[in-house]
Amino acid sequence: MAEVVKMPKMSDTMTEGVMAKWHKKVGDKVKSGDVMAEVETDKATMDLESYWDGTVLYIGVEEGQSVPVDAVIAVIGKEGEDYKAALAAEEGAAAPKAEAAPAETAAPVEDKKEAAAAGITDADLEKIGVTVIRMPLLSDTMTEGVIAEWHKKVGDKVKNDDILADVETDKATMEVMGYADGTLLHIGVEKGAAAKVNGIMAIVGPEGTDISEFLKQGDAPAKPAADKKADAPVAEAAPAAETTAAPAEGSDRVKASPLAKRIAKDKGIDLAKVAGSADGGRIIKKDIENFKPAAAAAPQAATASAAPAEKSASVSIPQFIGEEKYTEKPVTQMRKVIAKRLSESLFTAPHFYLTMSIDMDGAIAARTKINEYAPVKISFNDMVLKAVAIALKQHPNVNSSWLGDKIRYNEHVNIGVAVAVEDGLLVPVVRFADGKSLSHISAEVKDFAQRAKAKKLQPSDWEGSTFTISNLGMFGIDEFTAIINPPDACILAIGGISQVPVVKNGAVVPGNVMKVTLSCDHRVVDGATGSAFLQTLKALLEEPVRLLV
């Protein structure tokens, strides 16, 4: 009996998948465990395995198409078996999709002007071997991507595993592959420009294929958003100004290794001014390290003839000549999403704040003793994270999320740790933190921090938090309030440990105090609930031995 293959749910947030690549075609034999296709989800590209033995009788989804979870994508059965009855039963007696005609019988693009009026689709192009590469959804919060770098230009040969471009999302810079063989016929988004998810990035197909009719239906290629020179009036040039010849076509494409690019960015070096020593003039690490910029010409001091000073009793005010100047930079994808999500959080969720002082004398003594035996150095942040995880198990109302028509009370404890990076803020998640040791938590947080700053985090690293911690104590901040990271109901802001006079047993003595502030979503957490949580946290940190029980 024919078996219907449906799009599986490959992650907890997945609602649809993009068919990145088929490894089987109609008529191929498959066995249970064979990889049938690669599916791009909201978090990663994953293999789709067969659970049946037989022959592929039907494929209902073309490469590059987006498919909802549980939609029919293929049928497997015995060779020659009539699969239409099973397909019709699954699709509600709908007629199965007509099989595409062989490529050799497809009408050439030149003869499709009449079809253009009705609209040439991606499927029409695929019949003649042309593939449309669209902007993929690379994270759950992504709405658009900026082309950071093109690795191919129009006319270049492309293989299905070649990296076409680097795309800057709201969270990281990621590589986009073409999943097609042929020639790069069209680039729809210039370097530095943004494209919406599912917008046309490029078109790959046989060399010389005419795609003009298809392009007439879409928008013109996107231009870099930050380039506004064309809109500005042309200023009259000074007589002594030097004119510079326009660069030759394609000269703005600099060949450099990823390491060289990163070092050049850190040092503020323009790669266009660096001579490459590797094959084809490619710039490598040693070229950046040995680069010496030409000394800038010292500006000539302006001379002015001053009139003879007249004797006067008035105070002489010296003349000071300054220059007004500023620098503007385009907003990064990460900063755009931070602005959007936190604005929505602050103006949608009714925040209130609870601040508490915690005596850290016991924690300081315990940390010193723990680090004599711990395989990795334990920080105060690690101790706070462990204490928060234990307190959340005792106060599940704080470990919750507002979902509009219902409240989700999470039984697992996944704590997001805010990490500052160059372009903004990332919040990697320590999963099941209540069950991990201090050494385990410390090693995991250090690894997250290193990968965040190197832009090596993956979407699965920052998704799924149930509570968030933001620590600015190491920057000398005594206390602050933080904006809730949705969909969490609370975020804990941690200040530094300050040496202050405290009263103990009726006497004023030196003490070490840390202030924490809990930001709460009042739709989920009330004042008494948040206060009880802080009291438990305070007790755990003031008597750290309770963290080990």
CSV table of C-alpha atoms in Angstrom, one decimal, residues 217-513:
chain,number,residue,atom,x,y,z
A,217,GLN,CA,7.2,41.0,-13.1
A,218,GLY,CA,9.3,41.6,-10.0
A,219,ASP,CA,10.8,44.7,-8.4
A,220,ALA,CA,14.0,46.3,-9.5
A,221,PRO,CA,17.2,45.1,-7.8
A,222,ALA,CA,17.4,46.6,-4.3
A,223,LYS,CA,19.9,49.4,-3.8
A,224,PRO,CA,22.0,49.8,-0.6
A,225,ALA,CA,19.8,51.7,1.9
A,226,ALA,CA,22.6,53.7,3.2
A,227,ASP,CA,23.7,55.1,-0.2
A,228,LYS,CA,21.9,58.4,-0.5
A,229,LYS,CA,24.4,60.3,-2.5
A,230,ALA,CA,22.3,60.1,-5.7
A,231,ASP,CA,19.5,62.1,-4.0
A,232,ALA,CA,21.7,64.9,-2.7
A,233,PRO,CA,22.4,68.0,-4.8
A,234,VAL,CA,25.8,68.0,-6.5
A,235,ALA,CA,28.1,70.4,-4.8
A,236,GLU,CA,30.3,72.7,-6.9
A,237,ALA,CA,33.9,71.4,-6.7
A,238,ALA,CA,36.7,73.6,-5.5
A,239,PRO,CA,39.1,74.6,-8.3
A,240,ALA,CA,42.0,72.8,-6.7
A,241,ALA,CA,40.1,69.6,-6.0
A,242,GLU,CA,41.5,66.5,-7.5
A,243,THR,CA,39.3,64.2,-9.7
A,244,THR,CA,39.5,60.5,-9.3
A,245,ALA,CA,38.7,58.1,-12.1
A,246,ALA,CA,35.7,55.8,-11.5
A,247,PRO,CA,36.7,52.3,-10.5
A,248,ALA,CA,36.4,49.6,-13.2
A,249,GLU,CA,33.4,47.4,-13.2
A,250,GLY,CA,33.8,44.7,-10.5
A,251,SER,CA,36.7,46.4,-8.9
A,252,ASP,CA,34.8,46.7,-5.6
A,253,ARG,CA,34.9,43.0,-5.1
A,254,VAL,CA,37.9,42.4,-2.9
A,255,LYS,CA,39.2,38.8,-2.4
A,256,ALA,CA,40.2,38.2,1.2
A,257,SER,CA,40.1,35.3,3.7
A,258,PRO,CA,37.5,35.5,6.4
A,259,LEU,CA,40.3,35.9,9.1
A,260,ALA,CA,41.9,38.8,7.1
A,261,LYS,CA,38.5,40.5,6.8
A,262,ARG,CA,37.9,40.2,10.6
A,263,ILE,CA,41.3,41.5,11.5
A,264,ALA,CA,40.9,44.4,9.0
A,265,LYS,CA,37.6,45.3,10.5
A,266,ASP,CA,39.0,45.3,14.0
A,267,LYS,CA,41.9,47.5,13.0
A,268,GLY,CA,39.8,49.8,10.7
A,269,ILE,CA,41.8,49.0,7.6
A,270,ASP,CA,40.2,49.5,4.2
A,271,LEU,CA,40.8,46.2,2.3
A,272,ALA,CA,40.7,48.1,-1.0
A,273,LYS,CA,44.0,49.7,0.0
A,274,VAL,CA,45.7,46.3,0.8
A,275,ALA,CA,47.7,44.4,-1.7
A,276,GLY,CA,47.1,40.6,-1.5
A,277,SER,CA,50.0,38.2,-1.7
A,278,ALA,CA,48.1,34.9,-2.2
A,279,ASP,CA,46.9,33.4,-5.5
A,280,GLY,CA,44.9,35.8,-7.6
A,281,GLY,CA,45.7,38.7,-5.3
A,282,ARG,CA,43.7,37.3,-2.4
A,283,ILE,CA,44.4,39.1,0.9
A,284,ILE,CA,45.5,36.9,3.8
A,285,LYS,CA,46.3,37.5,7.5
A,286,LYS,CA,50.0,38.5,7.0
A,287,ASP,CA,49.0,41.1,4.4
A,288,ILE,CA,46.8,42.9,7.0
A,289,GLU,CA,49.5,42.6,9.7
A,290,ASN,CA,52.2,44.0,7.4
A,291,PHE,CA,50.0,46.8,6.0
A,292,LYS,CA,51.3,50.3,6.7
A,293,PRO,CA,48.9,53.1,5.7
A,294,ALA,CA,50.4,56.1,3.9
A,295,ALA,CA,50.9,59.0,6.1
A,296,ALA,CA,48.2,61.6,5.7
A,297,ALA,CA,49.2,65.0,4.5
A,298,ALA,CA,49.3,67.4,7.4
A,299,PRO,CA,46.6,70.0,6.9
A,300,GLN,CA,47.9,73.5,6.2
A,301,ALA,CA,47.2,76.0,8.8
A,302,ALA,CA,45.0,78.8,7.6
A,303,THR,CA,46.8,82.2,7.8
A,304,ALA,CA,44.9,85.4,8.3
A,305,SER,CA,46.2,88.9,8.3
A,306,ALA,CA,45.2,90.5,11.6
A,307,ALA,CA,44.8,94.2,11.8
A,308,PRO,CA,47.0,96.0,14.2
A,309,ALA,CA,45.5,95.7,17.6
A,310,GLU,CA,44.4,99.0,19.0
A,311,LYS,CA,45.1,99.9,22.5
A,312,SER,CA,41.9,99.2,24.4
A,313,ALA,CA,40.8,98.7,27.9
A,314,SER,CA,38.4,95.9,26.9
A,315,VAL,CA,39.2,92.2,27.5
A,316,SER,CA,40.8,90.5,24.5
A,317,ILE,CA,38.9,87.2,23.7
A,318,PRO,CA,41.1,84.8,21.7
A,319,GLN,CA,39.6,83.4,18.5
A,320,PHE,CA,39.0,79.7,18.4
A,321,ILE,CA,38.1,78.0,15.1
A,322,GLY,CA,36.4,74.6,15.4
A,323,GLU,CA,34.8,72.2,12.9
A,324,GLU,CA,31.4,70.6,13.2
A,325,LYS,CA,31.4,67.0,12.1
A,326,TYR,CA,29.7,63.7,12.8
A,327,THR,CA,29.6,60.2,11.5
A,328,GLU,CA,26.4,58.3,10.5
A,329,LYS,CA,26.3,54.5,10.2
A,330,PRO,CA,23.4,52.4,8.8
A,331,VAL,CA,21.4,50.5,11.6
A,332,THR,CA,22.5,46.9,11.7
A,333,GLN,CA,20.0,44.1,11.5
A,334,MET,CA,20.7,43.1,15.1
A,335,ARG,CA,20.1,46.7,16.3
A,336,LYS,CA,16.9,46.9,14.3
A,337,VAL,CA,15.5,43.8,15.9
A,338,ILE,CA,16.6,44.8,19.4
A,339,ALA,CA,14.8,48.2,18.9
A,340,LYS,CA,11.7,46.5,17.6
A,341,ARG,CA,11.4,43.7,20.2
A,342,LEU,CA,12.3,45.7,23.3
A,343,SER,CA,10.0,48.6,22.2
A,344,GLU,CA,7.2,46.1,21.9
A,345,SER,CA,8.0,44.6,25.3
A,346,LEU,CA,8.2,47.9,27.1
A,347,PHE,CA,5.1,49.5,25.6
A,348,THR,CA,3.0,46.2,25.5
A,349,ALA,CA,3.9,44.5,28.8
A,350,PRO,CA,3.1,46.5,31.9
A,351,HIS,CA,6.5,46.5,33.7
A,352,PHE,CA,7.0,46.9,37.5
A,353,TYR,CA,10.3,46.7,39.4
A,354,LEU,CA,11.3,45.1,42.7
A,355,THR,CA,14.8,45.9,44.1
A,356,MET,CA,16.5,43.9,47.0
A,357,SER,CA,19.9,44.2,48.7
A,358,ILE,CA,21.7,40.9,49.3
A,359,ASP,CA,24.5,40.3,51.8
A,360,MET,CA,27.3,38.6,49.7
A,361,ASP,CA,29.8,37.9,52.6
A,362,GLY,CA,28.8,34.2,52.6
A,363,ALA,CA,28.9,34.0,48.8
A,364,ILE,CA,32.4,35.6,48.7
A,365,ALA,CA,33.8,33.1,51.3
A,366,ALA,CA,32.1,30.1,49.5
A,367,ARG,CA,33.4,31.1,46.1
A,368,THR,CA,37.0,31.4,47.4
A,369,LYS,CA,36.7,27.9,48.9
A,370,ILE,CA,34.9,26.4,45.8
A,371,ASN,CA,37.6,27.7,43.4
A,372,GLU,CA,40.3,25.8,45.3
A,373,TYR,CA,38.7,22.6,44.0
A,374,ALA,CA,36.6,23.5,40.9
A,375,PRO,CA,38.0,22.5,37.5
A,376,VAL,CA,37.0,25.9,36.1
A,377,LYS,CA,36.9,29.3,37.8
A,378,ILE,CA,33.5,30.0,39.3
A,379,SER,CA,32.2,33.6,39.0
A,380,PHE,CA,29.6,35.4,41.1
A,381,ASN,CA,27.4,35.4,37.9
A,382,ASP,CA,27.6,31.6,37.9
A,383,MET,CA,26.5,31.4,41.5
A,384,VAL,CA,23.6,33.9,40.8
A,385,LEU,CA,22.5,31.8,37.8
A,386,LYS,CA,22.4,28.6,39.8
A,387,ALA,CA,20.5,30.3,42.7
A,388,VAL,CA,18.0,31.8,40.2
A,389,ALA,CA,17.4,28.3,38.7
A,390,ILE,CA,16.7,26.8,42.1
A,391,ALA,CA,14.4,29.7,43.1
A,392,LEU,CA,12.5,29.3,39.8
A,393,LYS,CA,11.7,25.7,40.6
A,394,GLN,CA,10.1,26.9,43.9
A,395,HIS,CA,8.2,29.8,42.2
A,396,PRO,CA,6.9,28.5,38.9
A,397,ASN,CA,4.7,31.6,38.4
A,398,VAL,CA,7.8,33.6,37.8
A,399,ASN,CA,9.1,31.0,35.3
A,400,SER,CA,6.2,31.7,32.9
A,401,SER,CA,5.1,33.4,29.7
A,402,TRP,CA,2.1,35.5,28.6
A,403,LEU,CA,0.6,34.0,25.4
A,404,GLY,CA,-2.4,36.4,25.0
A,405,ASP,CA,-5.3,34.1,25.8
A,406,LYS,CA,-3.4,31.8,28.2
A,407,ILE,CA,-0.4,31.8,30.5
A,408,ARG,CA,2.3,29.1,30.1
A,409,TYR,CA,3.9,27.9,33.3
A,410,ASN,CA,7.2,26.3,32.4
A,411,GLU,CA,8.3,23.2,34.3
A,412,HIS,CA,11.8,23.3,32.8
A,413,VAL,CA,14.3,26.1,33.7
A,414,ASN,CA,16.1,27.6,30.7
A,415,ILE,CA,17.9,30.8,31.7
A,416,GLY,CA,19.0,33.4,29.1
A,417,VAL,CA,22.3,35.2,29.8
A,418,ALA,CA,22.6,38.6,28.2
A,419,VAL,CA,26.0,39.0,26.4
A,420,ALA,CA,27.2,42.3,25.0
A,421,VAL,CA,28.6,42.0,21.5
A,422,GLU,CA,29.9,44.7,19.1
A,423,ASP,CA,26.6,45.4,17.4
A,424,GLY,CA,24.3,44.9,20.3
A,425,LEU,CA,23.1,42.1,22.6
A,426,LEU,CA,22.7,38.4,22.3
A,427,VAL,CA,21.0,36.1,24.9
A,428,PRO,CA,22.3,32.5,24.7
A,429,VAL,CA,20.3,30.0,26.8
A,430,VAL,CA,21.6,27.7,29.6
A,431,ARG,CA,19.1,24.9,29.4
A,432,PHE,CA,17.9,22.9,32.4
A,433,ALA,CA,20.1,25.1,34.6
A,434,ASP,CA,18.6,23.8,37.8
A,435,GLY,CA,20.1,20.3,37.2
A,436,LYS,CA,23.7,21.5,36.3
A,437,SER,CA,26.6,21.9,38.6
A,438,LEU,CA,28.4,25.3,39.1
A,439,SER,CA,31.4,24.0,37.1
A,440,HIS,CA,29.1,23.0,34.2
A,441,ILE,CA,27.3,26.3,34.2
A,442,SER,CA,30.6,28.3,34.3
A,443,ALA,CA,32.1,26.4,31.4
A,444,GLU,CA,28.9,26.7,29.3
A,445,VAL,CA,28.5,30.5,30.0
A,446,LYS,CA,32.2,31.1,29.0
A,447,ASP,CA,31.8,29.1,25.8
A,448,PHE,CA,28.6,31.1,24.9
A,449,ALA,CA,30.4,34.4,25.5
A,450,GLN,CA,33.3,33.5,23.3
A,451,ARG,CA,31.1,32.3,20.5
A,452,ALA,CA,28.8,35.3,20.8
A,453,LYS,CA,31.7,37.7,20.3
A,454,ALA,CA,33.0,35.7,17.4
A,455,LYS,CA,29.5,35.6,15.8
A,456,LYS,CA,29.5,31.8,16.0
A,457,LEU,CA,26.2,31.3,17.8
A,458,GLN,CA,23.5,29.4,16.1
A,459,PRO,CA,19.7,30.1,16.3
A,460,SER,CA,19.3,27.1,18.6
A,461,ASP,CA,21.6,28.7,21.1
A,462,TRP,CA,19.5,31.8,21.8
A,463,GLU,CA,15.9,30.4,21.6
A,464,GLY,CA,13.7,28.9,24.3
A,465,SER,CA,14.5,30.9,27.4
A,466,THR,CA,12.0,31.0,30.3
A,467,PHE,CA,13.8,33.6,32.4
A,468,THR,CA,16.7,36.1,31.7
A,469,ILE,CA,19.6,37.5,33.7
A,470,SER,CA,21.4,40.7,32.8
A,471,ASN,CA,24.6,41.5,34.8
A,472,LEU,CA,26.3,44.9,34.6
A,473,GLY,CA,28.1,44.5,37.9
A,474,MET,CA,31.5,44.0,36.2
A,475,PHE,CA,31.1,47.5,34.7
A,476,GLY,CA,30.8,49.2,38.0
A,477,ILE,CA,27.0,49.6,37.9
A,478,ASP,CA,25.4,49.6,41.4
A,479,GLU,CA,21.9,48.9,40.2
A,480,PHE,CA,19.7,49.3,37.1
A,481,THR,CA,16.4,48.1,35.6
A,482,ALA,CA,16.2,45.9,32.6
A,483,ILE,CA,13.5,45.5,29.9
A,484,ILE,CA,11.8,42.1,29.8
A,485,ASN,CA,13.0,39.8,27.0
A,486,PRO,CA,9.8,38.4,25.5
A,487,PRO,CA,8.2,35.9,25.8
A,488,ASP,CA,9.7,35.7,29.4
A,489,ALA,CA,7.6,37.2,32.2
A,490,CYS,CA,10.6,38.5,34.2
A,491,ILE,CA,14.3,39.6,33.8
A,492,LEU,CA,16.8,40.0,36.7
A,493,ALA,CA,19.2,43.0,36.6
A,494,ILE,CA,22.3,42.4,38.7
A,495,GLY,CA,24.5,45.2,40.0
A,496,GLY,CA,28.1,45.1,41.4
A,497,ILE,CA,29.1,44.0,44.9
A,498,SER,CA,29.8,47.2,46.9
A,499,GLN,CA,31.6,47.5,50.2
A,500,VAL,CA,29.3,49.5,52.5
A,501,PRO,CA,28.6,49.9,56.2
A,502,VAL,CA,26.0,47.4,57.4
A,503,VAL,CA,24.4,46.7,60.8
A,504,LYS,CA,25.0,43.1,62.2
A,505,ASN,CA,24.1,42.1,65.7
A,506,GLY,CA,23.5,45.7,66.6
A,507,ALA,CA,26.9,46.9,65.5
A,508,VAL,CA,28.0,48.8,62.3
A,509,VAL,CA,30.5,46.7,60.4
A,510,PRO,CA,31.9,46.6,56.8
A,511,GLY,CA,29.8,44.5,54.5
A,512,ASN,CA,29.6,43.4,50.9
A,513,VAL,CA,26.2,44.1,49.4
